[in-house]
PDB file of C-alpha atoms in Angstrom:
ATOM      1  CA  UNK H  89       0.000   0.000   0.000  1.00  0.00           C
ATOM      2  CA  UNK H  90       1.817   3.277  -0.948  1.00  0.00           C
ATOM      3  CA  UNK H  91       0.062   5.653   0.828  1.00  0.00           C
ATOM      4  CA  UNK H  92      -2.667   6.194   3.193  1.00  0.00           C
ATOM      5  CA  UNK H  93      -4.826   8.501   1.201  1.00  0.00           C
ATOM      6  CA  UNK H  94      -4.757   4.834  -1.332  1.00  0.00           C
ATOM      7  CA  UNK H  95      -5.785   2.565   1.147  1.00  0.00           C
ATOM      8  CA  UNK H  96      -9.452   2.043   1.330  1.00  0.00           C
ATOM      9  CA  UNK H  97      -9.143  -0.284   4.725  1.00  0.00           C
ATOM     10  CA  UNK H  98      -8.552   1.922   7.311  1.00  0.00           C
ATOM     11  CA  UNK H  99      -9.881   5.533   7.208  1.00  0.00           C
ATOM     12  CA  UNK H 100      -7.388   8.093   8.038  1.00  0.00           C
ATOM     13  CA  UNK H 101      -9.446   9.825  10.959  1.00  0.00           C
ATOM     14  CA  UNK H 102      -9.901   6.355  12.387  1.00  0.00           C
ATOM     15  CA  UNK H 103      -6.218   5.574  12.354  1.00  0.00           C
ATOM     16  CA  UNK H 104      -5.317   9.630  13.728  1.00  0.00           C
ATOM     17  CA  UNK H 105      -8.166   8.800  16.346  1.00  0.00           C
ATOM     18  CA  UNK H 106      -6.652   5.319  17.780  1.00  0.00           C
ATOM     19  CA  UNK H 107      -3.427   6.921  17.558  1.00  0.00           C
ATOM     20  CA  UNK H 108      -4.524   9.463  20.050  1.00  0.00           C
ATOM     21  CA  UNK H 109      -6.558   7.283  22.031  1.00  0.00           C
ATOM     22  CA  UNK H 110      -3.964   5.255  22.330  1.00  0.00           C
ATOM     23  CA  UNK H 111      -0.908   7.925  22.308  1.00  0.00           C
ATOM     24  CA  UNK H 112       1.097   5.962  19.563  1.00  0.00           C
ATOM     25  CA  UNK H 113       2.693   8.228  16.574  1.00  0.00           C
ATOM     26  CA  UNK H 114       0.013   7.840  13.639  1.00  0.00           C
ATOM     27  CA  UNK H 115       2.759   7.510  11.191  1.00  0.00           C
ATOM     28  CA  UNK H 116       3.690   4.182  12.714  1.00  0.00           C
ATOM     29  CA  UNK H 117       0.625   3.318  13.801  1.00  0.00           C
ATOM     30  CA  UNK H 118      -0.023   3.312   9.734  1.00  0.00           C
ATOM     31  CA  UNK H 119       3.318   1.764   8.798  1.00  0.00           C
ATOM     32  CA  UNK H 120       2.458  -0.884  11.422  1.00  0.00           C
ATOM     33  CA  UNK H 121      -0.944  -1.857   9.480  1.00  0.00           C
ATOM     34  CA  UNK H 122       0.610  -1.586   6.574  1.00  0.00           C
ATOM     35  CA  UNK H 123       3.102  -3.855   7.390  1.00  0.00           C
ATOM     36  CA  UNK H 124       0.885  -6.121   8.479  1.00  0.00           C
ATOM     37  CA  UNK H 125      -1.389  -6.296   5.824  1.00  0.00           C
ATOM     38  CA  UNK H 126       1.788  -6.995   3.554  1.00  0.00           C
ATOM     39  CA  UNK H 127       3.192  -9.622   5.762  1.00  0.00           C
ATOM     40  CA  UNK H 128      -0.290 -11.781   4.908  1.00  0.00           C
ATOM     41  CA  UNK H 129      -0.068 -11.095   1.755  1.00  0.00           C
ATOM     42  CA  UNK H 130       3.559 -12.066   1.726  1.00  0.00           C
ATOM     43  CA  UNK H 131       3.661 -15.397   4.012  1.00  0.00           C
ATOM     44  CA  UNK H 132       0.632 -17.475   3.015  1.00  0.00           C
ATOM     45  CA  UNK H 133      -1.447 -15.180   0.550  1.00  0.00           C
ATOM     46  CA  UNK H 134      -5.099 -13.072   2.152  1.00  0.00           C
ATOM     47  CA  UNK H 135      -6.899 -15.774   0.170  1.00  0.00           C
ATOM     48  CA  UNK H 136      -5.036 -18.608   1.624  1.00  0.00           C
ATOM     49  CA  UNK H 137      -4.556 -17.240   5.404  1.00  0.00           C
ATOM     50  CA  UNK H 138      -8.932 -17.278   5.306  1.00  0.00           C
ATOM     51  CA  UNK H 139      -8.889 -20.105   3.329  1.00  0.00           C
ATOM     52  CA  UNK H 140      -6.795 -21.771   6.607  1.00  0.00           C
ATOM     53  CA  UNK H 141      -9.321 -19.950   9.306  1.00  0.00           C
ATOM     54  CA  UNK H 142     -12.368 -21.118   7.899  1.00  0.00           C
ATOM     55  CA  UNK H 143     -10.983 -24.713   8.120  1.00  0.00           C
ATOM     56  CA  UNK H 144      -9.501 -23.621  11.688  1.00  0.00           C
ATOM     57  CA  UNK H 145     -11.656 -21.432  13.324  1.00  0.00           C
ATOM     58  CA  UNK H 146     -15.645 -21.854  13.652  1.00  0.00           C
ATOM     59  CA  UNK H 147     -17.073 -19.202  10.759  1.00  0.00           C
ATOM     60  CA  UNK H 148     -14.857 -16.777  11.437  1.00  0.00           C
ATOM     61  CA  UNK H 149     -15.822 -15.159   8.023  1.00  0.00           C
ATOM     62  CA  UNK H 150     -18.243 -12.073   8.586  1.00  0.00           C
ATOM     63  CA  UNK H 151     -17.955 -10.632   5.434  1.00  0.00           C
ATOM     64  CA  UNK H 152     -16.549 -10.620   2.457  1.00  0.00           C
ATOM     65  CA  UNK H 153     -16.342  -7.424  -0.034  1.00  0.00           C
ATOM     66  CA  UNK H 154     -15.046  -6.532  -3.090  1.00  0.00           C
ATOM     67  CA  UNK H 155     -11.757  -4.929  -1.135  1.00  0.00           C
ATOM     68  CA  UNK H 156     -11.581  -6.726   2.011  1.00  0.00           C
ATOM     69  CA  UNK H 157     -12.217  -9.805   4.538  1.00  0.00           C
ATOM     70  CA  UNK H 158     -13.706  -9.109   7.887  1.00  0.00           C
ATOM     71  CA  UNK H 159     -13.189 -12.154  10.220  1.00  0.00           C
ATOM     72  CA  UNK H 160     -13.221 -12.996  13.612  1.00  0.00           C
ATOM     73  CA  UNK H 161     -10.356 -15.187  14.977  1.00  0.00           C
ATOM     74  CA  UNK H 162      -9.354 -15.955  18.267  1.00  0.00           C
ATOM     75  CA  UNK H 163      -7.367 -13.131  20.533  1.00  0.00           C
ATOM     76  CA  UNK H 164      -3.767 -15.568  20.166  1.00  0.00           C
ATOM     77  CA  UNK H 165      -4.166 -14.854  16.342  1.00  0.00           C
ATOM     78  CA  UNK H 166      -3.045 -10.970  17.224  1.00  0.00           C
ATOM     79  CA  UNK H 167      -0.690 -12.075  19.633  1.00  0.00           C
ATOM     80  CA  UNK H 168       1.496 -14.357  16.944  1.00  0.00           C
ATOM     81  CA  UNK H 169       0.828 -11.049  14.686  1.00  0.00           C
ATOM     82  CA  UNK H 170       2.069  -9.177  17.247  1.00  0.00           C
ATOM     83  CA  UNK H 171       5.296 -11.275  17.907  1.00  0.00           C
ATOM     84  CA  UNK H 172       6.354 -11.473  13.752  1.00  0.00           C
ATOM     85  CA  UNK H 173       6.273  -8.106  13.204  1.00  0.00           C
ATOM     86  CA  UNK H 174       8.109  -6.641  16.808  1.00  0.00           C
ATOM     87  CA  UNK H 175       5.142  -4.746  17.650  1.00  0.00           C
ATOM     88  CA  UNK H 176       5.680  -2.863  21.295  1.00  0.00           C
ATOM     89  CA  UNK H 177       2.584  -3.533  23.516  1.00  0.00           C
ATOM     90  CA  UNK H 178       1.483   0.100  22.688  1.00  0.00           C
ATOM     91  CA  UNK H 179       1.279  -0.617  18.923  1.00  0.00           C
ATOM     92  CA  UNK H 180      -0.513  -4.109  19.301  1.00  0.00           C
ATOM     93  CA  UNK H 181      -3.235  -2.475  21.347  1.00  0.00           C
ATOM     94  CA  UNK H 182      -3.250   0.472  18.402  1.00  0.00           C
ATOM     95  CA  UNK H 183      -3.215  -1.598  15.214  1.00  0.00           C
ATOM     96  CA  UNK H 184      -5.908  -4.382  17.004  1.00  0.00           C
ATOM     97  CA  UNK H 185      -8.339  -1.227  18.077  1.00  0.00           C
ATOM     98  CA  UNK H 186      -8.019  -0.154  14.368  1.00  0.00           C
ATOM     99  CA  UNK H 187      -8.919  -3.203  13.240  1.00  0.00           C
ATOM    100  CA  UNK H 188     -11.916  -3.623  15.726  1.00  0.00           C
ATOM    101  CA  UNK H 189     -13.161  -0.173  14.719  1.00  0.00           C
ATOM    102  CA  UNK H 190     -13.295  -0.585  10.947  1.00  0.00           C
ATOM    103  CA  UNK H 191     -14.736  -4.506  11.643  1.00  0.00           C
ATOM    104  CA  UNK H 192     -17.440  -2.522  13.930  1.00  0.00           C
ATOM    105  CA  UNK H 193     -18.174  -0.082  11.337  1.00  0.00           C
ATOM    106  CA  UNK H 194     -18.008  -1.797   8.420  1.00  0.00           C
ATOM    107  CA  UNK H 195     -20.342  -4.797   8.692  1.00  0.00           C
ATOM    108  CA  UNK H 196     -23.419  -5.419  11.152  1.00  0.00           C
ATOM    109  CA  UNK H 197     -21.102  -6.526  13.877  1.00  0.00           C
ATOM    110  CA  UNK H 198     -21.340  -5.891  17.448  1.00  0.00           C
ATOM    111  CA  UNK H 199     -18.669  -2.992  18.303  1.00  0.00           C
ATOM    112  CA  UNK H 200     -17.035  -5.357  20.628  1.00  0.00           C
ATOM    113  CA  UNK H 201     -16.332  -9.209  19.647  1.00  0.00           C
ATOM    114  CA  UNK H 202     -17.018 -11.771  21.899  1.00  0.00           C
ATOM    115  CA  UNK H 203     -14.697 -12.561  24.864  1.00  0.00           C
ATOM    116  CA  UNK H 204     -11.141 -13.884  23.570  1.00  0.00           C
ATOM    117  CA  UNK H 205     -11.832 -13.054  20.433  1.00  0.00           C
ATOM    118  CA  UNK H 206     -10.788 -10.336  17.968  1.00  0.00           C
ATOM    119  CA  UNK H 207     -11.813  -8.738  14.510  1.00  0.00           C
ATOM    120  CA  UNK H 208      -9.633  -8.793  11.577  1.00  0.00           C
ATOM    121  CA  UNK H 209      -9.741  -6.477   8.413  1.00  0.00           C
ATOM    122  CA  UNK H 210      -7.774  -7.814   5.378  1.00  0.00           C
ATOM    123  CA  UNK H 211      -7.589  -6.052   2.159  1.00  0.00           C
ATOM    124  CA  UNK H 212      -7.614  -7.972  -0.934  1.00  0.00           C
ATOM    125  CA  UNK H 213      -5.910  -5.243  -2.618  1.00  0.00           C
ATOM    126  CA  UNK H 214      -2.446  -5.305  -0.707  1.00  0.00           C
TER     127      UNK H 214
END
């Protein structure tokens, strides 16, 4: 993704507003998403990584657009996220609450997901 006025994903005053929230610089908190949504794309493939969670997880599939995946996988799934790409505590929290926001916003959702578990937004686009 080469900028963040091109990615469709996250909304800019969503990402400003967890940055804030969670008093994390914005410009990493976008490099961090970024980089996540690149490392999918780059280990096992967004189509593949789902393919693997539907077989894994119990429907974690919420929706399914044109541009992205919104899923719901269990909390660990952010933690081994978390670990791969060196994210500080601070950042994890940030780049998870994005994700949970645009999951929340984005499809008919609750706002929070269920106890131990966490919302995912992939792009297909990466």
């Amino acid at each position: 993704m080469s900028s963040p006025d091109a990615d469709p994903l996250f909304e800019r005053a969503v990402v400003a507003a967890v940055a804030d929230d969670v008093d994390v610089d914005e410009d990493e908190l976008r490099s961090a998403l970024d980089t996540h949504q690149e490392s999918v794309e780059s280990l096992p493939g967004v189509e593949n990584i789902v393919y693997e969670w539907r077989k894994e997880y119990a429907d974690p599939l919420l929706e399914r657009t044109e541009e992205a995946y919104y899923l719901l996988v269990p909390e660990r799934v952010w933690a081994e996220f978390a670990e791969h790409l060196d994210l500080s505590a601070a950042m994890e929290t940030a780049v998870v609450e994005v994700h949970r926001r645009t999951v929340a916003a984005r499809t008919d959702c609750p706002a929070e997901p269920p106890e131990s578990a966490a919302y995912v937004a992939l792009s297909r686009d990466v």
